[in-house]
Each structure stands twice: as C-alpha cells, then as structure tokens.
Amino acid sequence: MAMQVSATKETCAVSSMCVYRAPAVFDQDEDGTVEVIDPNPPAELHEAVRSAARGCPTRSIHVE
Ligand code: SF4
C-alpha cells in the first residue's frame, strides 16, 4: 500500500516532534514550520510516519 503524506503549515506549531520521529520524511523550513520532504515514504518508514502523525500536537500531519 502506498502512503501519501501531507502537512498543513497553517496549523503547525513548530514543535519539531515530527522531524524528530521521522527525519527522512519531515523537515522544517526557515520559519520552522513543517515541510514534507518525502510525501511517498517507503514501507519501512510507515510506522514512524503514523507515530509522527499521532504525536503531532496540532494534528497537522495527514496520512492516506
Ligand atoms: S509535529 Fe505537528 S506541530 Fe510539530 S512540527 Fe510537526 S507538523 Fe508542526
């Protein structure tokens, strides 16, 4: 199953939790807001991405 990851910059609270949990998928731009660097992560990263999505304090990460 392919995974599609997106993030809503408008609601991101710059907590860096997602970057900490899945650094291969999430990064932060110059303002510190989330940036998805790999919107279609490989299977071995899916659990880390789901964990990052669950752990986002503002629910700004979306996984399909
Ligand atoms: S965990 Fe959520 S609030 Fe924190 S940087 Fe990532 S997207 Fe933004």
Short mmCIF file of N, CA and C and ligand atoms in Angstrom, two decimals:
data_model
loop_
_atom_site.label_atom_id
_atom_site.label_comp_id
_atom_site.label_asym_id
_atom_site.label_seq_id
_atom_site.Cartn_x
_atom_site.Cartn_y
_atom_site.Cartn_z
N MET A 1 0.84 -1.21 0.00
CA MET A 1 0.00 0.00 0.00
C MET A 1 0.87 1.25 0.00
N ALA A 2 0.64 2.11 -0.95
CA ALA A 2 1.38 3.37 -0.98
C ALA A 2 0.83 4.31 0.08
N MET A 3 1.71 5.09 0.62
CA MET A 3 1.31 6.06 1.63
C MET A 3 1.49 7.46 1.06
N GLN A 4 0.50 8.30 1.33
CA GLN A 4 0.57 9.68 0.88
C GLN A 4 0.57 10.58 2.12
N VAL A 5 1.63 11.36 2.27
CA VAL A 5 1.78 12.20 3.46
C VAL A 5 1.68 13.67 3.07
N SER A 6 0.91 14.41 3.84
CA SER A 6 0.87 15.86 3.64
C SER A 6 0.81 16.53 5.00
N ALA A 7 1.07 17.81 5.03
CA ALA A 7 1.05 18.53 6.30
C ALA A 7 0.49 19.92 6.08
N THR A 8 -0.20 20.42 7.08
CA THR A 8 -0.80 21.74 6.99
C THR A 8 0.08 22.75 7.72
N LYS A 9 0.79 23.55 6.94
CA LYS A 9 1.71 24.52 7.52
C LYS A 9 0.98 25.53 8.40
N GLU A 10 -0.25 25.88 8.00
CA GLU A 10 -1.01 26.92 8.70
C GLU A 10 -1.26 26.59 10.17
N THR A 11 -1.38 25.29 10.47
CA THR A 11 -1.68 24.92 11.85
C THR A 11 -0.47 24.36 12.58
N CYS A 12 0.64 24.20 11.89
CA CYS A 12 1.85 23.65 12.52
C CYS A 12 2.32 24.58 13.62
N ALA A 13 2.61 23.99 14.79
CA ALA A 13 3.02 24.78 15.94
C ALA A 13 4.53 24.76 16.15
N VAL A 14 5.26 24.29 15.12
CA VAL A 14 6.72 24.32 15.16
C VAL A 14 7.27 23.57 16.38
N SER A 15 6.68 22.42 16.64
CA SER A 15 7.14 21.66 17.81
C SER A 15 8.30 20.73 17.46
N SER A 16 8.51 20.48 16.18
CA SER A 16 9.60 19.61 15.69
C SER A 16 9.43 18.14 16.02
N MET A 17 8.31 17.78 16.64
CA MET A 17 8.11 16.37 17.00
C MET A 17 8.18 15.45 15.80
N CYS A 18 7.57 15.86 14.71
CA CYS A 18 7.54 15.00 13.52
C CYS A 18 8.94 14.83 12.94
N VAL A 19 9.73 15.89 12.97
CA VAL A 19 11.09 15.82 12.42
C VAL A 19 11.93 14.87 13.28
N TYR A 20 11.68 14.90 14.57
CA TYR A 20 12.40 14.02 15.49
C TYR A 20 12.02 12.57 15.24
N ARG A 21 10.74 12.32 14.99
CA ARG A 21 10.27 10.94 14.84
C ARG A 21 10.57 10.37 13.47
N ALA A 22 10.51 11.18 12.43
CA ALA A 22 10.72 10.67 11.07
C ALA A 22 11.51 11.69 10.25
N PRO A 23 12.80 11.83 10.54
CA PRO A 23 13.62 12.84 9.87
C PRO A 23 13.78 12.63 8.38
N ALA A 24 13.50 11.42 7.88
CA ALA A 24 13.62 11.19 6.44
C ALA A 24 12.38 11.70 5.70
N VAL A 25 11.33 11.99 6.45
CA VAL A 25 10.07 12.39 5.82
C VAL A 25 9.73 13.85 6.08
N PHE A 26 10.06 14.31 7.28
CA PHE A 26 9.71 15.68 7.65
C PHE A 26 10.93 16.55 7.89
N ASP A 27 10.82 17.79 7.48
CA ASP A 27 11.87 18.78 7.75
C ASP A 27 11.15 20.07 8.11
N GLN A 28 11.92 21.08 8.45
CA GLN A 28 11.32 22.37 8.78
C GLN A 28 11.88 23.43 7.85
N ASP A 29 11.03 24.35 7.42
CA ASP A 29 11.53 25.41 6.55
C ASP A 29 12.18 26.51 7.40
N GLU A 30 12.53 27.62 6.79
CA GLU A 30 13.28 28.65 7.51
C GLU A 30 12.48 29.26 8.67
N ASP A 31 11.15 29.15 8.61
CA ASP A 31 10.32 29.65 9.71
C ASP A 31 10.13 28.59 10.80
N GLY A 32 10.56 27.38 10.53
CA GLY A 32 10.40 26.31 11.49
C GLY A 32 9.15 25.48 11.25
N THR A 33 8.33 25.87 10.28
CA THR A 33 7.12 25.08 10.04
C THR A 33 7.45 23.83 9.23
N VAL A 34 6.58 22.87 9.39
CA VAL A 34 6.81 21.55 8.82
C VAL A 34 6.87 21.59 7.29
N GLU A 35 7.73 20.72 6.77
CA GLU A 35 7.86 20.56 5.33
C GLU A 35 7.96 19.06 5.08
N VAL A 36 7.13 18.55 4.19
CA VAL A 36 7.19 17.12 3.86
C VAL A 36 8.22 16.95 2.76
N ILE A 37 9.32 16.26 3.08
CA ILE A 37 10.36 16.09 2.07
C ILE A 37 10.21 14.78 1.30
N ASP A 38 9.42 13.85 1.87
CA ASP A 38 9.14 12.60 1.14
C ASP A 38 7.66 12.26 1.30
N PRO A 39 6.81 12.74 0.39
CA PRO A 39 5.38 12.51 0.50
C PRO A 39 4.96 11.07 0.24
N ASN A 40 5.84 10.25 -0.31
CA ASN A 40 5.53 8.84 -0.58
C ASN A 40 6.60 7.95 0.05
N PRO A 41 6.66 7.93 1.38
CA PRO A 41 7.73 7.19 2.05
C PRO A 41 7.61 5.68 1.87
N PRO A 42 8.75 4.98 1.86
CA PRO A 42 8.75 3.53 1.72
C PRO A 42 8.15 2.85 2.95
N ALA A 43 7.76 1.60 2.78
CA ALA A 43 7.04 0.85 3.81
C ALA A 43 7.74 0.86 5.17
N GLU A 44 9.06 0.79 5.16
CA GLU A 44 9.78 0.71 6.44
C GLU A 44 9.64 1.99 7.26
N LEU A 45 9.18 3.06 6.63
CA LEU A 45 9.02 4.33 7.36
C LEU A 45 7.57 4.59 7.77
N HIS A 46 6.65 3.72 7.34
CA HIS A 46 5.23 3.99 7.58
C HIS A 46 4.89 4.10 9.07
N GLU A 47 5.46 3.19 9.87
CA GLU A 47 5.13 3.23 11.30
C GLU A 47 5.63 4.52 11.93
N ALA A 48 6.83 4.96 11.55
CA ALA A 48 7.38 6.20 12.09
C ALA A 48 6.51 7.39 11.67
N VAL A 49 6.01 7.36 10.44
CA VAL A 49 5.17 8.45 9.96
C VAL A 49 3.84 8.47 10.70
N ARG A 50 3.26 7.28 10.90
CA ARG A 50 1.99 7.22 11.65
C ARG A 50 2.20 7.70 13.08
N SER A 51 3.31 7.32 13.66
CA SER A 51 3.63 7.77 15.01
C SER A 51 3.79 9.29 15.05
N ALA A 52 4.43 9.85 14.05
CA ALA A 52 4.59 11.31 13.98
C ALA A 52 3.23 11.99 13.84
N ALA A 53 2.36 11.41 13.03
CA ALA A 53 1.03 11.98 12.82
C ALA A 53 0.22 11.94 14.11
N ARG A 54 0.30 10.81 14.82
CA ARG A 54 -0.42 10.70 16.09
C ARG A 54 0.15 11.67 17.11
N GLY A 55 1.46 11.87 17.05
CA GLY A 55 2.12 12.69 18.07
C GLY A 55 2.07 14.18 17.79
N CYS A 56 1.61 14.57 16.62
CA CYS A 56 1.57 16.00 16.31
C CYS A 56 0.55 16.69 17.20
N PRO A 57 0.98 17.67 18.01
CA PRO A 57 0.07 18.32 18.95
C PRO A 57 -1.06 19.10 18.29
N THR A 58 -0.86 19.47 17.03
CA THR A 58 -1.90 20.26 16.35
C THR A 58 -2.58 19.46 15.23
N ARG A 59 -2.29 18.17 15.15
CA ARG A 59 -2.88 17.31 14.11
C ARG A 59 -2.70 17.90 12.72
N SER A 60 -1.49 18.34 12.47
CA SER A 60 -1.21 18.98 11.18
C SER A 60 -0.69 18.01 10.13
N ILE A 61 -0.50 16.75 10.53
CA ILE A 61 0.04 15.76 9.58
C ILE A 61 -1.08 14.83 9.12
N HIS A 62 -1.16 14.65 7.82
CA HIS A 62 -2.24 13.84 7.24
C HIS A 62 -1.64 12.66 6.48
N VAL A 63 -2.18 11.48 6.77
CA VAL A 63 -1.68 10.26 6.15
C VAL A 63 -2.82 9.53 5.47
N GLU A 64 -2.62 9.19 4.21
CA GLU A 64 -3.65 8.42 3.49
C GLU A 64 -3.05 7.13 2.99
S1 SF4 B 1 4.66 17.66 14.96
FE1 SF4 B 1 2.99 18.90 14.08
S2 SF4 B 1 3.16 20.91 15.06
FE2 SF4 B 1 5.11 19.82 15.39
S3 SF4 B 1 6.46 20.49 13.70
FE3 SF4 B 1 5.42 18.59 13.07
S4 SF4 B 1 3.57 19.26 11.96
FE4 SF4 B 1 4.32 21.01 13.16
#
